[in-house]
Coordinates of C-alpha atoms in Angstrom, one line a residue:
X40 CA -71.2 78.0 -178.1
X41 CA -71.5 81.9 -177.3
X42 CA -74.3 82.6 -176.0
X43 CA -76.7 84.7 -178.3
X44 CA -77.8 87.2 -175.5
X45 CA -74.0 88.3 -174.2
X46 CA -73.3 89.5 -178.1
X47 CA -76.3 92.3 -177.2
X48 CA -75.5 92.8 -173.5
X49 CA -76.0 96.5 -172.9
X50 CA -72.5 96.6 -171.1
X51 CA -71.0 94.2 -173.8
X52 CA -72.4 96.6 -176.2
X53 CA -70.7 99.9 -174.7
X54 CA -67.3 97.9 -173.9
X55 CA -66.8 94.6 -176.0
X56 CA -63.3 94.0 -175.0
X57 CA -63.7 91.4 -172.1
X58 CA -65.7 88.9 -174.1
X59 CA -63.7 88.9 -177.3
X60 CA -61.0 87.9 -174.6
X61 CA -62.3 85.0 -173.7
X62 CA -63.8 84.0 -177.1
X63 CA -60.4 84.2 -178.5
X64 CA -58.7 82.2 -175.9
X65 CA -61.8 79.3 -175.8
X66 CA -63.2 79.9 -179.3
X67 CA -62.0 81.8 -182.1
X68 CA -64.8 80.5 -184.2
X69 CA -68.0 80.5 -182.0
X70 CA -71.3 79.9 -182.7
X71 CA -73.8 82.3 -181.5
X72 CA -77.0 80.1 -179.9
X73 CA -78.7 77.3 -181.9
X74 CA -78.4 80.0 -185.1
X75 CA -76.6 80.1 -188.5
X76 CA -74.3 82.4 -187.3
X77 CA -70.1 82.2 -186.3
X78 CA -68.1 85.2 -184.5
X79 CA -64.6 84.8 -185.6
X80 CA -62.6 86.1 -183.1
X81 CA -59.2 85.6 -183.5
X82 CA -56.5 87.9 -185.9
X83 CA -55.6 84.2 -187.9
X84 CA -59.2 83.2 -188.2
X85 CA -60.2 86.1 -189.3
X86 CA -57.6 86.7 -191.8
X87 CA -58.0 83.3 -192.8
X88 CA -61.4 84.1 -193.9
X89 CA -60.6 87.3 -195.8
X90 CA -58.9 85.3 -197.8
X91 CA -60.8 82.6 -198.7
X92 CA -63.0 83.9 -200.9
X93 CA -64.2 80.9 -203.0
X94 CA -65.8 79.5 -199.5
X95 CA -67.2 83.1 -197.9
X96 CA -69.0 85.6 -199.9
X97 CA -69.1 89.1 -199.1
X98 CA -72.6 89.6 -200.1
X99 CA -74.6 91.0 -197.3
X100 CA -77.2 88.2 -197.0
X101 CA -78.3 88.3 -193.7
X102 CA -77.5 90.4 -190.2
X103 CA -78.4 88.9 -186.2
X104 CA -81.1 90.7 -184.9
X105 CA -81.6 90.3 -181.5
X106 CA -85.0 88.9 -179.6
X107 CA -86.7 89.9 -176.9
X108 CA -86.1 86.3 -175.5
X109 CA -82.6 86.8 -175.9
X110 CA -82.6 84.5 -178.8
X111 CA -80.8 85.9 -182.5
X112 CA -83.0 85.4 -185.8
X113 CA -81.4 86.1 -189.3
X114 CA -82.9 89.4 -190.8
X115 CA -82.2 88.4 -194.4
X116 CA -81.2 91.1 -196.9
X117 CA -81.2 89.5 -200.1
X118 CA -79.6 86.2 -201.4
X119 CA -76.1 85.7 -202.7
X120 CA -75.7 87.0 -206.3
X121 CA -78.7 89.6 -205.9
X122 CA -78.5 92.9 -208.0
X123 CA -78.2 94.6 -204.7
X124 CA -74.8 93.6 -203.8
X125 CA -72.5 96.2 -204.8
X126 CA -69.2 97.8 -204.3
X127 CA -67.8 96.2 -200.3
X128 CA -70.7 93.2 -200.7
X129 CA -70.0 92.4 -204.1
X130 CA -67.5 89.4 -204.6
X131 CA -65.3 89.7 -207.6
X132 CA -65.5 89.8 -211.2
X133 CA -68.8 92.4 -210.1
X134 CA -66.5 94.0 -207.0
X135 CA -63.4 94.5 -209.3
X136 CA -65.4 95.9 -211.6
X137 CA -67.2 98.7 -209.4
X138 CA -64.3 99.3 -207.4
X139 CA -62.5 100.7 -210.9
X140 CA -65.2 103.0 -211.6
X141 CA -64.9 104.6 -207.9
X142 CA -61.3 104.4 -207.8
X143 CA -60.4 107.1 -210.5
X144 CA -61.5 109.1 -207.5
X145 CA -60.1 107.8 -204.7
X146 CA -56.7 108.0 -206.0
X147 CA -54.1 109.8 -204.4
X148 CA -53.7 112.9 -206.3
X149 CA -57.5 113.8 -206.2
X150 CA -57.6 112.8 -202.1
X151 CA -55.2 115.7 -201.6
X152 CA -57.1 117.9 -203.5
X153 CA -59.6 118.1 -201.1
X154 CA -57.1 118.6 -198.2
X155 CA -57.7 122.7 -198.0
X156 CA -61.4 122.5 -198.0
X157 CA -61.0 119.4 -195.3
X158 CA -58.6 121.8 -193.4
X159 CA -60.8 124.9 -193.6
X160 CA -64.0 123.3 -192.7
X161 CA -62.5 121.5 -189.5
X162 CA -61.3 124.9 -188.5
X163 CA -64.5 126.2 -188.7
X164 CA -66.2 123.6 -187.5
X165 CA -64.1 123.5 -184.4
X166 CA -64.3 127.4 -183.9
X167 CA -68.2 127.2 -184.1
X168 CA -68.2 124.4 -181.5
X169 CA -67.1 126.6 -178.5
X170 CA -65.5 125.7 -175.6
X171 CA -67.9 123.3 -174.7
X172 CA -70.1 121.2 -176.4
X173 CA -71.0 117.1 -177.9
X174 CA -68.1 116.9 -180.1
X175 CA -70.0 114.0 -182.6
X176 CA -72.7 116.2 -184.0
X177 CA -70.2 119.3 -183.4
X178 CA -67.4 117.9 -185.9
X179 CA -67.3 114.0 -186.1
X180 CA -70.4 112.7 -187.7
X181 CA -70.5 116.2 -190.3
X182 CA -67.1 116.8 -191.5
X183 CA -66.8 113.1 -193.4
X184 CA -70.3 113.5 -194.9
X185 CA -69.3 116.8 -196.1
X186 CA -66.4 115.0 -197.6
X187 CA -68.5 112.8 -199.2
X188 CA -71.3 115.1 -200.6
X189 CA -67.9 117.2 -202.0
X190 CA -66.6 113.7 -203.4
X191 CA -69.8 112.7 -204.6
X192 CA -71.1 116.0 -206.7
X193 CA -73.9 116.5 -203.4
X194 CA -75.2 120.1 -202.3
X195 CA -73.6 120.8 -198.9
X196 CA -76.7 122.3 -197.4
X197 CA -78.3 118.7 -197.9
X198 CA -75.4 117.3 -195.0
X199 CA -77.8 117.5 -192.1
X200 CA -80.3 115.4 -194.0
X201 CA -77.8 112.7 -195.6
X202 CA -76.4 111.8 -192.6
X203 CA -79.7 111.3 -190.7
X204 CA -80.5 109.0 -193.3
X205 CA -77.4 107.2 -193.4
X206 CA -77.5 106.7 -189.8
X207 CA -81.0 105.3 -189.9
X208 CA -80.8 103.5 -193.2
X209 CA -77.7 101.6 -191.6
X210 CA -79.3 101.0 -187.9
X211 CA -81.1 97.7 -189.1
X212 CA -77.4 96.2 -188.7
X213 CA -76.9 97.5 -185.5
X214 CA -78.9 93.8 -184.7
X215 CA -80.8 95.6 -182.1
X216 CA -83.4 97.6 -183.9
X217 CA -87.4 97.1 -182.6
X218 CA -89.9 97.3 -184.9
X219 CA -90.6 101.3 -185.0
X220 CA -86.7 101.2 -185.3
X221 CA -87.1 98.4 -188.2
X222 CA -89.7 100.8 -189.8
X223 CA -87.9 103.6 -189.3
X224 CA -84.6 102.6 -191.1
X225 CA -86.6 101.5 -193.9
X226 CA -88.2 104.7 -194.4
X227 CA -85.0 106.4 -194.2
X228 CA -83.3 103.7 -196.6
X229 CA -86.3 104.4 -199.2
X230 CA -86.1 108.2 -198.6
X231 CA -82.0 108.2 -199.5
X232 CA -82.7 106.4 -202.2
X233 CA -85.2 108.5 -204.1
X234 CA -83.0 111.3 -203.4
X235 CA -80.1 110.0 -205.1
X236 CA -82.1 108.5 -207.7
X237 CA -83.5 112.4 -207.8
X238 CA -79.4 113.8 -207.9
X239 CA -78.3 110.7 -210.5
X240 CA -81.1 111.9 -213.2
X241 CA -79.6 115.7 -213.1
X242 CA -75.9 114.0 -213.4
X243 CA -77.2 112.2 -216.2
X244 CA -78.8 115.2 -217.8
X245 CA -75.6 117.4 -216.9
X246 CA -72.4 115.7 -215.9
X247 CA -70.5 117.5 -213.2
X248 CA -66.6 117.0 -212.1
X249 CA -67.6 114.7 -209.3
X250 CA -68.6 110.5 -209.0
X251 CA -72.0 111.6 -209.7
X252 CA -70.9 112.7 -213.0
X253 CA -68.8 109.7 -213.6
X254 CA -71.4 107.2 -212.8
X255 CA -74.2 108.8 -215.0
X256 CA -71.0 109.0 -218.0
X257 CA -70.6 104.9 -217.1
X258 CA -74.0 104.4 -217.2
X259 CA -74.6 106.2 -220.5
X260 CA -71.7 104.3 -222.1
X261 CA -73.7 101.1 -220.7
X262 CA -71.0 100.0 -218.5
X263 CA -73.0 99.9 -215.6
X264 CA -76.9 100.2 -214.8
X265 CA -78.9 103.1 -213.3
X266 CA -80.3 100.5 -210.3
X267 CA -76.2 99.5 -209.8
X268 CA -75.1 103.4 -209.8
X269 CA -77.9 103.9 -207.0
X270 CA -76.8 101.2 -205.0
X271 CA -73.3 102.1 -204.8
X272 CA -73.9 105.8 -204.4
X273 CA -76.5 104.5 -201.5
X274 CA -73.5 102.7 -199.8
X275 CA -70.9 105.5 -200.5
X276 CA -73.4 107.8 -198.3
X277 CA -74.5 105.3 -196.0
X278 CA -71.0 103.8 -194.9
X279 CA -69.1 106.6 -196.5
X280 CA -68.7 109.0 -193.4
X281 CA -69.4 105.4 -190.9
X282 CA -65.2 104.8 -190.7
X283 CA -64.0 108.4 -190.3
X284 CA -66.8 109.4 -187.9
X285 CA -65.8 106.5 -185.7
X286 CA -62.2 107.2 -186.2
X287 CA -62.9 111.2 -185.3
X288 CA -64.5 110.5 -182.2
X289 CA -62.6 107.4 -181.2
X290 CA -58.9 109.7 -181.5
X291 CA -60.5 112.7 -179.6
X292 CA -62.2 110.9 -177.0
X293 CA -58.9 109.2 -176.4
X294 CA -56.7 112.5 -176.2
X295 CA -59.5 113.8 -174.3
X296 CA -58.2 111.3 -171.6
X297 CA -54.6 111.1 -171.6
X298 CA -53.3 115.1 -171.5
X299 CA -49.6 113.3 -171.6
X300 CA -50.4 112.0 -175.6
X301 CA -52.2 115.6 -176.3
X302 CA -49.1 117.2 -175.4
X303 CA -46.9 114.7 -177.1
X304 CA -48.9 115.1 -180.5
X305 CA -48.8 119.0 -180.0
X306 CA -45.0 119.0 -179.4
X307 CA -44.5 116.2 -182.3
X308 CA -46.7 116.8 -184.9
X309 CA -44.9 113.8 -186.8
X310 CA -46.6 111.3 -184.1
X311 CA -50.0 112.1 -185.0
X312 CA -49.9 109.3 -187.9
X313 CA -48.8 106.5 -185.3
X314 CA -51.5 107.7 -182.6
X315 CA -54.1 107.7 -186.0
X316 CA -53.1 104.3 -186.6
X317 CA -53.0 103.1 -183.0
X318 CA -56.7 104.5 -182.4
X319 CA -57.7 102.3 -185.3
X320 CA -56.2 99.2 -184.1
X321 CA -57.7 99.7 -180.1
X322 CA -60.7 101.0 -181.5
X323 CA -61.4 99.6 -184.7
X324 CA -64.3 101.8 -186.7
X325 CA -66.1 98.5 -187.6
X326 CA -66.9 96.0 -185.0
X327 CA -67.5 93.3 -187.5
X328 CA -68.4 92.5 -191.0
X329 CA -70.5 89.8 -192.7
X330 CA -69.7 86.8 -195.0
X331 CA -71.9 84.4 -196.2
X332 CA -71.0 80.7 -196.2
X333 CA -71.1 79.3 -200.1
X334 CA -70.8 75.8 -198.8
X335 CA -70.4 72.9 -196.3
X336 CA -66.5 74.3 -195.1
X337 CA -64.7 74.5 -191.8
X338 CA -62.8 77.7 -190.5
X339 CA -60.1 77.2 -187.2
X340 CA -61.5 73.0 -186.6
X341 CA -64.8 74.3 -186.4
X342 CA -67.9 73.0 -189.1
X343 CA -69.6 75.8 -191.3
X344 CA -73.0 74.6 -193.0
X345 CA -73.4 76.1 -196.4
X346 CA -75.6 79.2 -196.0
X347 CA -74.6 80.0 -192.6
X348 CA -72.8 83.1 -191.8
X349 CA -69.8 84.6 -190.5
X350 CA -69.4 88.0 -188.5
X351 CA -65.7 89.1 -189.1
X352 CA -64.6 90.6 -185.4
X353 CA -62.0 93.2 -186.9
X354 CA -62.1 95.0 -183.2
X355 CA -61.5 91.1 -181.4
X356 CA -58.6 90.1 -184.0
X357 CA -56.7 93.8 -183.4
X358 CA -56.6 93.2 -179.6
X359 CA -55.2 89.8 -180.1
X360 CA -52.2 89.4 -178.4
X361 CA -50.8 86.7 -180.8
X362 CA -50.6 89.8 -183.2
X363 CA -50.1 92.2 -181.0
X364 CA -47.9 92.5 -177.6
X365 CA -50.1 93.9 -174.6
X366 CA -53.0 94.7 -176.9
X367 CA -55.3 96.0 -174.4
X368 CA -52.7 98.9 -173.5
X369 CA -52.1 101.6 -175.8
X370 CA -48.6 102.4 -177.5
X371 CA -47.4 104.4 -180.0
X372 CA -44.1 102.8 -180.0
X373 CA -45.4 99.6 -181.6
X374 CA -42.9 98.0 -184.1
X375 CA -46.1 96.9 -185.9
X376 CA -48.5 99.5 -185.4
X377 CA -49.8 99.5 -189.3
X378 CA -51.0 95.6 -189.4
X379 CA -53.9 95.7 -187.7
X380 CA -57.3 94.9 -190.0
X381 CA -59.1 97.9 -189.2
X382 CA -60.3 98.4 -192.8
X383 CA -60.1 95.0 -193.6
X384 CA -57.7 93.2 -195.7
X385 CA -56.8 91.8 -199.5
X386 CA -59.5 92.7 -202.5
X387 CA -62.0 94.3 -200.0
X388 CA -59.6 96.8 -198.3
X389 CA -61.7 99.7 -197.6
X390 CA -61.4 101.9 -200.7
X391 CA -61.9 105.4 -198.5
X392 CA -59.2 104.5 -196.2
X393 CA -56.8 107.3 -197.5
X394 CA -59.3 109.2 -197.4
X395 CA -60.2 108.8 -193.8
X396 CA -56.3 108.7 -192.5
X397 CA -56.2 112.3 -194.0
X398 CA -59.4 113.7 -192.7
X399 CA -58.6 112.6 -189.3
X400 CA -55.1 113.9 -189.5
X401 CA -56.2 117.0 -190.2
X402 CA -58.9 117.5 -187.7
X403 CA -56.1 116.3 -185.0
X404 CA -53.8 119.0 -186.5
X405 CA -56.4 121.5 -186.1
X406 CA -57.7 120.6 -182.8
X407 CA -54.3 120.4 -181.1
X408 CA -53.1 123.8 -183.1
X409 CA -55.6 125.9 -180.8
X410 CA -53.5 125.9 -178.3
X411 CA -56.4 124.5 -175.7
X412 CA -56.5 121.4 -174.1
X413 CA -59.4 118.8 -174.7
X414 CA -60.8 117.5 -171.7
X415 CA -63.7 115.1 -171.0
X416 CA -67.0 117.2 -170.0
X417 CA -69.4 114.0 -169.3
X418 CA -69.9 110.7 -170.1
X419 CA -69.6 109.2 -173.5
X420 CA -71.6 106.6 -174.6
X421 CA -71.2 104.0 -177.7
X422 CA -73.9 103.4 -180.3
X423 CA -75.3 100.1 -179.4
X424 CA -74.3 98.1 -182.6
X425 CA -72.6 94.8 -183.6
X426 CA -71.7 96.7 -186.9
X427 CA -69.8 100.0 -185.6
X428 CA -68.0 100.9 -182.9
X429 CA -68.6 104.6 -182.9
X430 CA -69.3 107.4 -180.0
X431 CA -72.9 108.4 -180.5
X432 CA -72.1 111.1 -177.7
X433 CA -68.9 112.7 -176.6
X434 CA -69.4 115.8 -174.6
X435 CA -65.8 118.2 -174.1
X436 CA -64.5 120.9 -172.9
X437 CA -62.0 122.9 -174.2
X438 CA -59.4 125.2 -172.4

């Protein structure tokens, strides 16, 4: 049994890696306290449980949230088969089917259509930033929501305000949130939704080139309700930017470190992609995500009730050294180095993950094609969260 308070430890929280150590090597499949919740820790487990979809749901039922007497609660979110579940926390027929209306614009030839306005707005983001400042709110947590408004048919001078409310709308997953945080997140969550509701009505009265336009086209040729649209567009914003952010920060804080792999990427542009993928693997954007136990079922020798739930470790199985040789150390030379499950695996595969590779490839490009090198300029500091694992603040120096 994992004790419910060492999940929320403030320097568990900031660095994670010790105790998914010793949860994979004495349980892969731990329960957390006396509640309905399992971490799965270890790369087989967990990829056993992607697949089994028939015994674990990926509809977002419940999250932890974390007492004051160090106990966990379930914060429930809506019950399996609810209207609400959309898009990555809809199980299939209903995932299958909203994927295909989002796809059309994920696909590969659109992604690299938005590869000069990426490119330009990196380069100016990164020229604006100076030589020193917090390189999150500088570049890492604006560029992908830019992306995303651009994707999604969104007015660019609305970025500042979208990713606010994404932040905030998503913090009741952290598990950590306090009741003026609780409040908070819902006011944010009602806020973005009345604003999308607000851009979905114009789409429907004039349908641009964008998924806004597509969506209010599906919806008029009743192949998918106005409620539906809203929710997915909701998650597009509010998990959208989440990976790349996390990936942005996570690359950069790295390099800022290690001058030897700055150089190396500079010198050999062609290694970027490995370093891109290696960053994802030591530090996964997504610390964990939810399934939801559909009946009485075992995972790894250990019994799962029906309606308990699972937290997917994606950031435990990628440093697990049964999938990975010395997966605490970081190599570019890994015969391996695409396998890791950093945007999950089979049907749920994270549709923006294209999209993401590219933005972060170009921002790397861009950074390193200065000329300067990147160098820590204070401590960084993690967002406390059992859902991401991304820099909240990441102050650098360039020179």
């Amino acid at each position: 049994m994992l004790l419910a308070h060492e999940l929320f430890e403030p320097a568990c929280l900031q660095d994670p890696y010790p105790l998914y150590d010793r949860l994979r090597a004495q349980a892969p499949v731990a329960r957390v306290g006396d509640s309905a919740f399992f971490v799965v820790s270890s790369f087989e487990a967990v990829l056993e449980a992607t697949a089994r979809t028939d015994d674990f749901s990926s509809n977002l039922t419940a999250t932890m949230w974390s007492q004051p007497d160090g106990t966990v609660t379930a914060f429930g979110m809506g019950e399996p088969g609810n209207p609400i579940h959309v898009l990555a926390t809809a199980d299939d027929p209903i995932h299958a089917a909203h994927r295909k209306l989002v796809l059309p614009r994920m696909a590969a030839k659109r992604i690299s259509e938005l590869e000069p306005f990426i490119a330009a707005t990196a380069a100016e983001l990164i020229a604006e930033a100076g030589e020193e400042f917090e390189w999150m709110s500088a570049l890492a947590d604006r560029l992908p929501m830019l992306v995303v408004a651009k994707l999604l048919g969104l007015p660019a001078h609305d970025v500042e305000r979208l990713v606010s409310w994404a932040y905030a709308s998503t913090q009741l997953l952290d598990g950590l949130v306090d009741a003026d945080q609780l409040t908070a997140s819902g006011i944010a969550a009602v806020e973005l939704g009345g604003y999308l509701t607000d851009r979905f009505t114009e789409a429907s009265a004039n349908p641009g080139e964008d998924l806004l336009g597509d969506l209010a086209s599906y919806c008029a040729a009743e192949r998918v309700s106005q409620d539906t649209a809203v929710f997915m567009l909701i998650q597009l914003v509010g998990a959208g930017g989440e990976s790349t952010a996390s990936l942005i920060g996570s690359a950069v804080g790295i390099l800022s470190r290690r001058p030897d792999l700055a150089e190396l990427l500079r010198h050999d542009p062609t290694m970027i992609a490995p370093f891109l993928e290696e960053v994802l693997r030591f530090e996964s954007p997504f610390r964990g995500h939810y399934r939801h136990v559909l009946a009485d079922t075992e995972l790894a020798g250990v019994s799962l009730p029906a309606d308990s739930h699972l937290l997917l470790l994606w950031g435990a199985a990628n440093r697990d050294e049964a999938a990975f040789e010395n997966p605490n150390e970081f190599r570019l030379d890994r015969p391996n180095i695409k396998n890791h499950l950093a945007f999950g695996k089979g049907g749920h595969f994270c549709i923006g993950a294209a999209l993401a590779r590219l933005e972060a490839r170009i921002v790397m490009s861009s950074l390193l094609a200065t000329g300067n090198t990147v160098r820590p300029a204070g401590d960084a500091e993690w967002q406390p969260s059992l859902l991401v694992r991304r820099l909240r603040h990441l102050p650098l120096r360039l020179r």
